[in-house]
Every structure is written in C-alpha cells, then in structure tokens.
C-alpha cells in the first residue's frame, strides 16, 4: 500500500501538468480579458525613444537580425520602433544578417501604413551572409557589400542611399537581434571603429547579459516584449505588446507564487530533498 | 597531400589575413585598407557558397540515412529533404519574393519555430519552481536574486512598490553587469592570446586537428 503523502509533500510534488495549465490560463485569460495594468518606463527604453525622437535628419541603419523563433517577442518591438522612425525626417536603410530577416521585412511592411516611399525614404538591402565579418564589411563599405537591394535594384540607383558609404554616415544604428553573438558583433564592428550612436532591441533572455553595453557602447536598449510594451506606451502606438503586458505580469506573479509555495512545502516537509 | 598543402599553406593564409586586418585597424595605408575590404568581401561571398555547401552536405547525410534505413531516423530524413527541396524549388522558380514562398514561411516555419520557443517557457517555468528551493546559503542567495529580478521584470511592479521594483534592475545593473564585464574582458584577453597563436602558426585547431 502506498504511503499517504502529507499536505506539504503534495505541495512539493506538484504535477507539472497543473503548472502548465495554470501558466496557460495566466497568459491566455489576460489577453482575452485585458486588465489594463499600468506600467512604468525603464531608463534604457526611454533612451531608445529619445535617440529616435532626437533625429533631425540623416540616415538610420536598421538591422532586422531576427530568427523565426523570436517572432512573438520581437515583432512588436520591430513594428513600434520603425513606426516611430517613419514619423521622423530620416532615411531608413534596412538590412539583415540572418537568413530569416527578409521574411520579417515583409511582415513589417504588411503592418505599417506609411507615406514614405520605397527607394527615396527607405530601402531594404536583404540578407548578407557572413555573420560578424559581413557586419564589418557592411560597416566599412555599404554599397560595396550590398550592391543591389533585396528586390534587385542597384543600390547606387536608389536616392535613399545617396551619401551613404560607411557606418559613419548613419545618424543612428538600430538593431533587432535574436542571437546574442550579434549584440557583441555590432559593438565590435560598428561602434568601436566608427563610434556611431547605437541602440539594440534584444530578447529578454539575452538582456541581463548584453545590457552591459548600456549606456556607453549602446545609448539605449529594449528588453524584448517588456521593452516593446514600454515603447508603445511612450509613442502611443498601442499594439501587440501592450495587450501582452497583462499576460507577462500574470505569468511573473504566478511564477513567484509557485516558488513561494514550493519553498513552504520544502520547509514544512522537514527540508527533505 | 603534402604537409605544405595541408598545414603550412592554410597557416600562412591565416597569418597574412590576420596581419592585414590588424594593420588596417591602425590605418597604415590606402592599399592595406582596400586589401582588407576585399578580404571581407570574399568572406561574404564564401559564406554564401558555404550555405550551398551546407545544403549539399545535409542532403548527402540524409540520403545516406534513408538508404541505410537508419532506425527511427530515416522517415524524418525524408520529411527534411522534401521540405528543403520544396523551399528551394519554390525559391528558385518563383523567387523568394513570391507570395507562395512567403506563404510557406508564414504557414510552416514561423508557427513551428514559435511553438518550439514557446514550449521552453513551460519547461523553464516548471524547472524554476523546482530549482528555486532554499536548501543552503548559496541556494537562498540564488533564490532571492531570481525572485527580485523577476519582480523587477514585471512591467506594472514600479507602480505597486517602487522600492521593491528597483532591487531587480540594481542586481542587473551592478553585480550582474560587473560580473559579465569581467567575463568579457577575460574572454577578450583569451581571444588576443588565441589570435597571437594563430598568427604565429601555433594554433592549428581550426585546421581540423588539436
């Protein structure tokens, strides 16, 4: 006959499926029935906003360096930052150093309604293979590395590319990054040799490690979906991130509750492993 | 193959390219700068070819799996090759800008990738509940830091308790940043040593031998 478990032991031996169900509810319910929880803006997010808001002209290098896995977390940040950029009197040069970047570009354009014209105000130079070396090559010689845009037009023929030769010719570099090694690559190959102003949009999982570049090498950073939520609040373009805010909050609160309950169970059961 | 071709020639190329890149950093002359730019362009071109080579290698590997009927693997190899060549066929015939290619990506790749990534949240959540137990002093410190960082990561937290919400970001800003900067500088020193060894021909691991 199996030994009857105490309440504390049952608390500790919680079925993972129960955790999964509760986590699902904590995420899904707030999305279906928003609570409208208020948020406060973090300093690195505000600095990204200030960097874009302060643009008075020139060109912006926008790196769409994303992988398919990070779409739910990074897409809202990509959309809201580009939407903000589109309101500024700047030229935007999009480029990707991940092979899935072009698919993100399409998704981005599907979601944006802009008066800016392709070729004149913005352009997409497509995917450039070669990882860090490609970033370095592009930073040193933009038209030499990307001779044609993604749609096959010669880069020299695009009015938006006029006067852009190296990274130094950009007023701001913004990168949306899935792979943490790209955070380092951008700092090493773009910031260090050219001392150009840079902000990075990164996955929350990379944020604790890569925020070390803030505020010296990068002047601002967005922390995944949380950063996107804050940015949407700052700009007033409320979108997918804002609707996810309640879900993030509830999931975090649930995690804390579970950790507390598991520890109560641990101590109540005589600290048995 | 002679030692000259297998060892000396690649080591020589690595040394020349490495020295060229270092000289470019110090802006020695226009010739050096243009040569370094040319080498970087070569890397971009070679990387493009490397992707093709990767596809060839993947095909060879999985054709072998299917031919040998490797238990538990060969059906997946068929799926992989079918999907890969479908993408290649659509991309080559209709271009990657076509609606069909984008639809394949949007309907298959994006959802599957997101599902895999989302599943991680459940595993991490479950693992965190089990791992964060106050068993000893180190575990208590780990638990407290983790909880405080999680609290600091709650978007609405500063409006509930400003003081509590500031501890998590402080942990990230001061001790974590300091530790990571230490690691980064240590790794950079290691990379410098590795670079010197490579330039001197002492480092041969990248040639496929330790």
Coordinates of C-alpha atoms in Angstrom, one line a residue:
Chain A
X1 CA 0.0 0.0 0.0
X2 CA 1.4 3.4 -0.9
X3 CA 2.3 5.7 1.9
X4 CA -0.1 8.6 2.3
X5 CA 1.6 11.9 1.4
X6 CA 1.4 14.8 3.8
X7 CA 0.0 18.2 2.6
X8 CA 3.5 19.6 2.5
X9 CA 4.8 16.7 0.4
X10 CA 1.9 17.1 -2.0
X11 CA 2.7 20.8 -2.3
X12 CA 6.3 19.9 -3.3
X13 CA 5.4 17.1 -5.7
X14 CA 3.1 19.3 -7.7
X15 CA 2.2 17.7 -11.1
X16 CA 4.0 19.7 -13.9
X17 CA 0.8 19.5 -15.9
X18 CA -1.0 21.6 -13.3
X19 CA 1.7 24.2 -13.6
X20 CA 1.4 24.1 -17.4
X21 CA -2.4 24.6 -17.2
X22 CA -2.2 27.4 -14.7
X23 CA 0.6 29.1 -16.8
X24 CA -1.6 28.8 -19.9
X25 CA -4.5 30.4 -18.1
X26 CA -2.3 33.2 -16.7
X27 CA -1.2 34.0 -20.2
X28 CA -4.4 33.5 -22.2
X29 CA -7.1 35.0 -19.8
X30 CA -5.5 38.5 -19.6
X31 CA -5.1 38.5 -23.4
X32 CA -8.8 37.7 -23.8
X33 CA -9.9 40.0 -20.9
X34 CA -7.3 42.8 -20.6
X35 CA -6.8 44.1 -17.1
X36 CA -5.2 47.4 -18.3
X37 CA -2.4 47.3 -15.7
X38 CA -0.3 50.4 -15.7
X39 CA 3.4 50.3 -16.4
X40 CA 6.5 52.4 -15.7
X41 CA 9.1 53.1 -18.4
X42 CA 12.6 51.8 -17.9
X43 CA 15.6 54.1 -18.5
X44 CA 17.1 52.1 -21.4
X45 CA 13.7 52.2 -23.2
X46 CA 13.3 55.9 -22.6
X47 CA 16.8 56.4 -24.1
X48 CA 15.8 54.5 -27.2
X49 CA 12.8 56.8 -27.6
X50 CA 15.0 59.9 -27.0
X51 CA 17.6 58.7 -29.6
X52 CA 14.9 58.3 -32.3
X53 CA 12.9 61.4 -31.2
X54 CA 16.1 63.4 -31.4
X55 CA 16.8 62.6 -35.0
X56 CA 16.6 65.7 -37.1
X57 CA 17.7 64.2 -40.4
X58 CA 20.3 61.9 -42.0
X59 CA 20.0 58.1 -42.3
X60 CA 19.3 55.3 -40.0
X61 CA 20.8 51.8 -40.3
X62 CA 18.1 49.4 -39.2
X63 CA 19.3 45.8 -38.8
X64 CA 16.5 43.2 -38.9
X65 CA 18.6 40.4 -37.5
X66 CA 15.9 38.1 -36.3
X67 CA 15.2 34.4 -36.3
X68 CA 11.7 32.9 -36.7
X69 CA 11.6 31.6 -33.1
X70 CA 11.6 35.1 -31.7
X71 CA 8.7 36.5 -33.7
X72 CA 6.2 36.8 -30.9
X73 CA 8.7 38.6 -28.6
X74 CA 10.5 40.8 -31.2
X75 CA 7.9 41.7 -33.8
X76 CA 6.0 44.2 -31.6
X77 CA 9.4 46.0 -30.9
X78 CA 10.3 46.0 -34.5
X79 CA 7.0 47.4 -35.6
X80 CA 6.8 50.1 -32.9
X81 CA 10.3 51.4 -33.4
X82 CA 10.0 51.5 -37.2
X83 CA 6.6 53.2 -36.9
X84 CA 8.2 55.8 -34.7
X85 CA 11.1 56.2 -37.2
X86 CA 8.7 56.6 -40.1
X87 CA 7.4 59.8 -38.5
X88 CA 10.9 61.4 -38.4
X89 CA 12.6 63.2 -41.3
X90 CA 15.2 60.4 -41.8
X91 CA 16.1 57.9 -44.4
X92 CA 16.0 54.3 -43.3
X93 CA 18.2 51.6 -44.6
X94 CA 17.1 48.1 -43.6
X95 CA 19.5 45.2 -43.8
X96 CA 19.6 41.6 -42.3
X97 CA 22.5 39.4 -41.2
X98 CA 20.1 36.5 -40.6
X99 CA 18.6 34.5 -43.4
X100 CA 15.1 34.9 -42.0
X101 CA 15.4 38.7 -41.9
X102 CA 13.6 39.1 -45.3
X103 CA 10.5 37.4 -44.1
X104 CA 10.4 39.8 -41.1
X105 CA 10.7 42.7 -43.5
X106 CA 7.6 41.6 -45.4
X107 CA 5.7 41.1 -42.1
X108 CA 6.9 44.6 -41.0
X109 CA 5.7 46.2 -44.2
X110 CA 2.4 44.4 -44.0
X111 CA 1.8 46.0 -40.6
X112 CA 3.0 49.5 -41.5
X113 CA 1.0 52.2 -43.2
X114 CA 3.5 54.8 -44.2
X115 CA 3.6 57.8 -46.5
X116 CA 7.3 57.3 -47.0
X117 CA 8.4 55.9 -50.4
X118 CA 10.5 52.9 -51.1
X119 CA 13.8 53.9 -52.7
X120 CA 13.5 57.5 -51.7
X121 CA 12.9 57.4 -48.0
X122 CA 13.7 53.8 -47.2
X123 CA 15.2 50.7 -48.7
X124 CA 15.9 47.1 -47.8
X125 CA 19.2 45.6 -48.8
X126 CA 18.3 42.0 -47.9
X127 CA 20.2 39.3 -46.2
X128 CA 24.0 39.4 -46.3
X129 CA 25.7 36.1 -45.3
X130 CA 28.9 36.0 -43.3
X131 CA 27.8 36.9 -39.7
X132 CA 30.3 39.2 -37.9
X133 CA 32.5 39.6 -41.0
X134 CA 29.5 40.6 -43.0
X135 CA 28.6 43.2 -40.4
X136 CA 32.2 44.5 -40.5
X137 CA 32.2 44.5 -44.3
X138 CA 28.9 46.4 -44.5
X139 CA 30.0 48.9 -41.9
X140 CA 33.2 49.7 -43.8
X141 CA 31.6 49.8 -47.3
X142 CA 27.8 49.8 -47.5
X143 CA 27.3 50.0 -51.3
X144 CA 30.3 47.7 -51.9
X145 CA 28.9 44.9 -49.7
X146 CA 25.3 45.2 -50.7
X147 CA 25.5 46.1 -54.4
X148 CA 21.8 45.5 -55.0
X149 CA 18.7 45.9 -52.8
X150 CA 16.6 42.9 -51.9
X151 CA 14.4 43.5 -55.0
X152 CA 17.4 43.6 -57.4
X153 CA 17.7 47.3 -57.9
X154 CA 21.3 48.6 -57.9
X155 CA 22.0 50.3 -54.6
X156 CA 23.7 53.2 -56.4
X157 CA 20.5 54.0 -58.2
X158 CA 18.4 54.4 -55.0
X159 CA 18.1 58.0 -53.9
X160 CA 17.9 56.9 -50.3
X161 CA 21.5 55.6 -50.5
X162 CA 22.9 58.9 -51.7
X163 CA 25.8 59.9 -49.5
X164 CA 25.9 56.6 -47.6
X165 CA 29.3 54.9 -47.8
X166 CA 30.2 53.7 -44.3
X167 CA 28.6 53.3 -40.8
X168 CA 29.9 56.8 -40.1
X169 CA 27.3 58.1 -42.5
X170 CA 24.4 56.9 -40.3
X171 CA 23.0 59.2 -37.6
X172 CA 21.8 56.1 -35.7
X173 CA 22.2 52.4 -35.8
X174 CA 19.2 50.3 -34.6
X175 CA 19.4 46.5 -34.5
X176 CA 16.7 44.0 -33.6
X177 CA 18.7 40.9 -32.5
X178 CA 17.8 37.3 -31.8
X179 CA 21.3 35.9 -31.5
X180 CA 23.3 37.2 -28.6
X181 CA 26.5 37.0 -30.6
X182 CA 25.2 39.7 -32.9
X183 CA 25.0 42.1 -29.9
X184 CA 28.7 41.7 -29.5
X185 CA 29.4 41.8 -33.2
X186 CA 27.6 45.1 -33.7
X187 CA 29.5 46.7 -30.8
X188 CA 32.9 45.3 -32.0
X189 CA 32.5 46.0 -35.7
X190 CA 30.2 49.1 -35.8
X191 CA 30.5 51.0 -32.5
X192 CA 34.2 50.5 -31.8
X193 CA 35.7 51.5 -35.2
X194 CA 33.1 54.2 -36.1
X195 CA 31.9 55.4 -32.7
X196 CA 28.4 55.7 -34.1
X197 CA 25.3 56.1 -31.9
X198 CA 23.6 52.7 -31.5
X199 CA 20.5 51.2 -29.8
X200 CA 19.8 47.5 -29.6
X201 CA 16.5 45.6 -29.3
X202 CA 17.1 42.3 -27.7
X203 CA 15.4 39.2 -26.5
X204 CA 14.6 39.2 -22.7
X205 CA 16.8 36.1 -22.3
X206 CA 19.8 38.0 -23.7
X207 CA 19.1 41.2 -21.9
X208 CA 20.7 40.6 -18.5
X209 CA 24.0 39.7 -20.3
X210 CA 24.0 42.3 -23.1
X211 CA 22.8 45.3 -21.2
X212 CA 26.4 45.6 -20.0
X213 CA 27.0 47.7 -23.2
X214 CA 24.5 50.3 -21.9
X215 CA 24.9 53.2 -21.6
X216 CA 28.5 53.5 -23.1
X217 CA 28.5 51.4 -26.3
X218 CA 24.8 51.4 -26.8
X219 CA 22.8 54.5 -25.8
X220 CA 19.5 52.6 -25.3
X221 CA 18.0 49.1 -25.3
X222 CA 14.6 47.5 -25.5
X223 CA 14.1 44.4 -23.3
X224 CA 12.1 42.1 -25.6
X225 CA 8.3 42.3 -25.2
X226 CA 8.5 44.3 -22.0
X227 CA 10.6 46.9 -23.7
X228 CA 8.1 46.9 -26.6
X229 CA 5.2 47.5 -24.2
X230 CA 7.0 50.4 -22.7
X231 CA 7.8 51.8 -26.1
X232 CA 4.2 51.5 -27.2
X233 CA 3.2 53.5 -24.1
X234 CA 5.8 56.1 -24.9
X235 CA 4.8 56.6 -28.5
X236 CA 1.1 56.0 -28.1
X237 CA 1.1 53.3 -30.9
X238 CA -0.6 50.7 -28.8
X239 CA -0.3 47.3 -30.3
X240 CA 0.5 43.6 -29.7
X241 CA 3.0 44.3 -26.9
X242 CA 0.5 46.4 -24.8
X243 CA -2.1 43.6 -25.0
X244 CA 0.6 41.2 -23.8
X245 CA 1.6 43.3 -20.8
X246 CA -1.1 41.9 -18.5
X247 CA -0.2 38.3 -19.6
X248 CA 3.5 39.0 -18.8
X249 CA 2.6 40.4 -15.4
X250 CA 0.3 37.5 -14.5
X251 CA 2.9 34.9 -15.6
X252 CA 5.6 36.5 -13.5
X253 CA 3.3 36.8 -10.5
X254 CA 2.3 33.1 -10.9
X255 CA 6.0 32.1 -11.0
X256 CA 6.7 33.9 -7.8
X257 CA 3.6 32.3 -6.1
X258 CA 4.7 28.8 -7.2
X259 CA 8.3 29.4 -6.0
X260 CA 6.9 30.5 -2.6
X261 CA 4.5 27.6 -2.4
X262 CA 7.2 25.1 -3.3
X263 CA 9.5 26.5 -0.6
X264 CA 6.7 26.4 2.0
X265 CA 6.3 22.7 1.0
X266 CA 10.1 22.2 1.3
X267 CA 10.3 23.6 4.8
X268 CA 7.0 22.0 6.0
X269 CA 8.2 18.6 4.9
X270 CA 11.3 18.9 7.1
X271 CA 13.7 20.1 4.3
X272 CA 13.7 16.6 2.7
X273 CA 15.2 16.5 -0.8
Chain B
X1 CA 48.7 15.5 -49.5
X2 CA 51.9 17.2 -48.5
X3 CA 52.4 18.9 -45.2
X4 CA 52.9 22.1 -47.2
X5 CA 49.4 22.0 -48.6
X6 CA 47.7 20.5 -45.5
X7 CA 49.4 22.7 -42.9
X8 CA 51.8 25.4 -44.0
X9 CA 49.6 26.9 -46.7
X10 CA 46.5 27.4 -44.6
X11 CA 48.6 28.7 -41.7
X12 CA 50.3 31.2 -44.0
X13 CA 47.0 32.4 -45.4
X14 CA 45.6 32.9 -41.8
X15 CA 48.7 34.7 -40.7
X16 CA 48.7 37.1 -43.8
X17 CA 45.0 37.8 -43.4
X18 CA 45.3 38.3 -39.7
X19 CA 48.2 40.7 -40.0
X20 CA 46.3 42.6 -42.8
X21 CA 43.3 43.1 -40.6
X22 CA 45.5 44.4 -37.7
X23 CA 47.3 46.8 -40.0
X24 CA 44.0 48.1 -41.3
X25 CA 42.9 48.9 -37.7
X26 CA 46.0 51.2 -37.4
X27 CA 45.3 52.8 -40.8
X28 CA 48.7 52.1 -42.2
X29 CA 47.8 53.0 -45.8
X30 CA 45.1 53.0 -48.5
X31 CA 46.4 49.8 -50.1
X32 CA 46.1 48.0 -46.8
X33 CA 42.5 49.4 -46.3
X34 CA 41.4 48.3 -49.8
X35 CA 43.0 44.9 -49.4
X36 CA 41.2 44.4 -46.1
X37 CA 37.9 45.5 -47.6
X38 CA 38.5 43.0 -50.5
X39 CA 39.1 40.1 -48.0
X40 CA 35.9 41.0 -46.1
X41 CA 34.0 40.9 -49.4
X42 CA 35.5 37.5 -50.1
X43 CA 34.2 36.3 -46.7
X44 CA 30.7 37.4 -47.6
X45 CA 30.9 35.6 -51.0
X46 CA 32.5 32.5 -49.4
X47 CA 29.8 32.5 -46.7
X48 CA 27.1 32.4 -49.5
X49 CA 28.8 29.4 -51.0
X50 CA 29.2 27.8 -47.6
X51 CA 25.4 27.9 -47.2
X52 CA 25.1 26.0 -50.5
X53 CA 27.8 23.6 -49.3
X54 CA 25.8 23.1 -46.1
X55 CA 22.7 22.2 -48.1
X56 CA 24.7 19.7 -50.2
X57 CA 26.2 18.2 -47.0
X58 CA 22.7 17.9 -45.3
X59 CA 21.4 16.2 -48.5
X60 CA 24.2 13.7 -48.6
X61 CA 23.8 12.9 -44.9
X62 CA 20.1 12.4 -45.1
X63 CA 20.2 10.4 -48.3
X64 CA 22.6 8.1 -46.5
X65 CA 20.2 7.8 -43.6
X66 CA 17.4 6.9 -46.0
X67 CA 19.5 4.4 -47.9
X68 CA 20.6 2.6 -44.8
X69 CA 17.1 2.8 -43.3
X70 CA 18.6 4.0 -40.0
X71 CA 16.1 3.0 -37.3
X72 CA 14.0 5.9 -36.0
X73 CA 15.6 8.5 -38.3
X74 CA 15.0 7.7 -42.0
X75 CA 11.3 8.8 -42.1
X76 CA 12.4 12.2 -40.7
X77 CA 15.2 12.4 -43.2
X78 CA 12.5 12.1 -46.0
X79 CA 10.5 14.9 -44.4
X80 CA 13.5 17.1 -44.1
X81 CA 14.6 16.6 -47.7
X82 CA 11.1 17.0 -49.0
X83 CA 10.7 20.3 -47.2
X84 CA 14.1 21.6 -48.0
X85 CA 13.8 20.9 -51.7
X86 CA 10.2 22.3 -51.8
X87 CA 11.6 25.6 -50.4
X88 CA 14.5 25.5 -52.9
X89 CA 12.2 24.7 -55.8
X90 CA 9.7 27.5 -54.9
X91 CA 12.5 30.0 -54.2
X92 CA 14.4 29.2 -57.5
X93 CA 11.3 29.0 -59.7
X94 CA 9.2 31.8 -58.3
X95 CA 11.9 33.8 -56.4
X96 CA 11.9 34.3 -52.6
X97 CA 9.8 37.4 -53.1
X98 CA 6.8 35.4 -54.4
X99 CA 3.7 35.1 -52.3
X100 CA 4.0 31.3 -52.4
X101 CA 7.4 31.3 -50.8
X102 CA 6.2 33.8 -48.1
X103 CA 3.1 31.7 -47.5
X104 CA 5.3 28.6 -47.0
X105 CA 7.3 30.5 -44.5
X106 CA 4.3 32.1 -42.7
X107 CA 2.3 28.9 -42.6
X108 CA 5.0 26.4 -41.7
X109 CA 8.3 27.9 -40.5
X110 CA 7.1 30.7 -38.3
X111 CA 4.4 28.8 -36.4
X112 CA 6.6 25.7 -35.8
X113 CA 9.5 27.8 -34.7
X114 CA 7.3 29.8 -32.3
X115 CA 5.8 26.6 -30.9
X116 CA 9.2 25.2 -30.1
X117 CA 10.3 28.5 -28.5
X118 CA 7.0 28.9 -26.5
X119 CA 7.4 25.3 -25.1
X120 CA 10.6 26.5 -23.5
X121 CA 8.6 28.9 -21.3
X122 CA 6.7 26.0 -19.8
X123 CA 9.8 23.9 -19.2
X124 CA 11.7 26.9 -17.7
X125 CA 8.7 27.8 -15.5
X126 CA 8.5 24.2 -14.2
X127 CA 12.3 24.0 -13.8
X128 CA 12.4 27.3 -11.9
X129 CA 9.7 26.1 -9.4
X130 CA 11.8 23.0 -8.7
X131 CA 15.2 24.6 -8.7
X132 CA 14.5 27.7 -6.6
X133 CA 14.5 25.9 -3.2
X134 CA 16.3 27.3 -0.1
X135 CA 18.5 24.3 0.5
X136 CA 21.6 26.1 1.7
X137 CA 23.1 29.6 1.8
X138 CA 24.0 29.7 -1.9
X139 CA 20.6 28.5 -2.9
X140 CA 19.0 31.1 -0.7
X141 CA 21.1 33.8 -2.4
X142 CA 20.2 32.4 -5.8
X143 CA 16.5 32.2 -4.9
X144 CA 16.4 35.8 -3.6
X145 CA 18.2 37.2 -6.6
X146 CA 16.0 35.3 -9.0
X147 CA 12.8 36.4 -7.3
X148 CA 13.9 40.1 -7.1
X149 CA 14.9 40.1 -10.8
X150 CA 11.5 38.5 -11.7
X151 CA 9.8 41.2 -9.6
X152 CA 11.8 43.9 -11.3
X153 CA 10.8 42.5 -14.7
X154 CA 7.1 42.8 -14.0
X155 CA 6.1 45.8 -16.1
X156 CA 3.5 47.1 -13.6
X157 CA 5.6 46.5 -10.5
X158 CA 7.1 50.0 -10.1
X159 CA 3.6 51.4 -9.6
X160 CA 2.8 48.8 -6.9
X161 CA 6.1 49.1 -4.9
X162 CA 8.7 51.4 -6.4
X163 CA 11.4 50.3 -3.8
X164 CA 10.9 46.6 -4.5
X165 CA 10.9 47.1 -8.2
X166 CA 14.2 48.8 -8.1
X167 CA 16.2 46.0 -6.5
X168 CA 15.9 43.7 -9.5
X169 CA 17.3 46.3 -12.0
X170 CA 20.0 47.1 -9.5
X171 CA 21.1 43.5 -9.4
X172 CA 21.2 43.5 -13.2
X173 CA 23.0 46.9 -13.3
X174 CA 25.6 46.5 -10.7
X175 CA 26.7 42.9 -9.7
X176 CA 25.5 41.2 -13.0
X177 CA 27.0 43.9 -15.2
X178 CA 30.2 43.8 -13.3
X179 CA 30.5 40.0 -13.5
X180 CA 29.7 40.0 -17.2
X181 CA 32.2 42.8 -17.9
X182 CA 34.8 40.8 -16.0
X183 CA 34.0 37.7 -18.1
X184 CA 34.0 39.7 -21.3
X185 CA 37.4 41.2 -20.6
X186 CA 38.8 37.8 -19.6
X187 CA 37.4 36.3 -22.8
X188 CA 38.9 39.2 -24.8
X189 CA 42.3 38.5 -23.3
X190 CA 41.9 34.9 -24.3
X191 CA 41.0 35.9 -27.8
X192 CA 44.1 38.1 -28.0
X193 CA 46.2 35.1 -27.0
X194 CA 44.4 32.9 -29.5
X195 CA 45.0 35.5 -32.2
X196 CA 48.7 35.7 -31.5
X197 CA 49.0 31.9 -31.5
X198 CA 47.1 31.8 -34.8
X199 CA 49.3 34.5 -36.4
X200 CA 52.4 32.6 -35.2
X201 CA 51.1 29.3 -36.6
X202 CA 50.9 27.7 -33.2
X203 CA 47.1 27.3 -33.2
X204 CA 46.0 24.5 -35.5
X205 CA 42.6 23.6 -34.1
X206 CA 40.8 25.4 -36.9
X207 CA 42.6 23.2 -39.4
X208 CA 40.7 20.2 -38.0
X209 CA 43.3 19.0 -35.6
X210 CA 44.0 19.8 -32.0

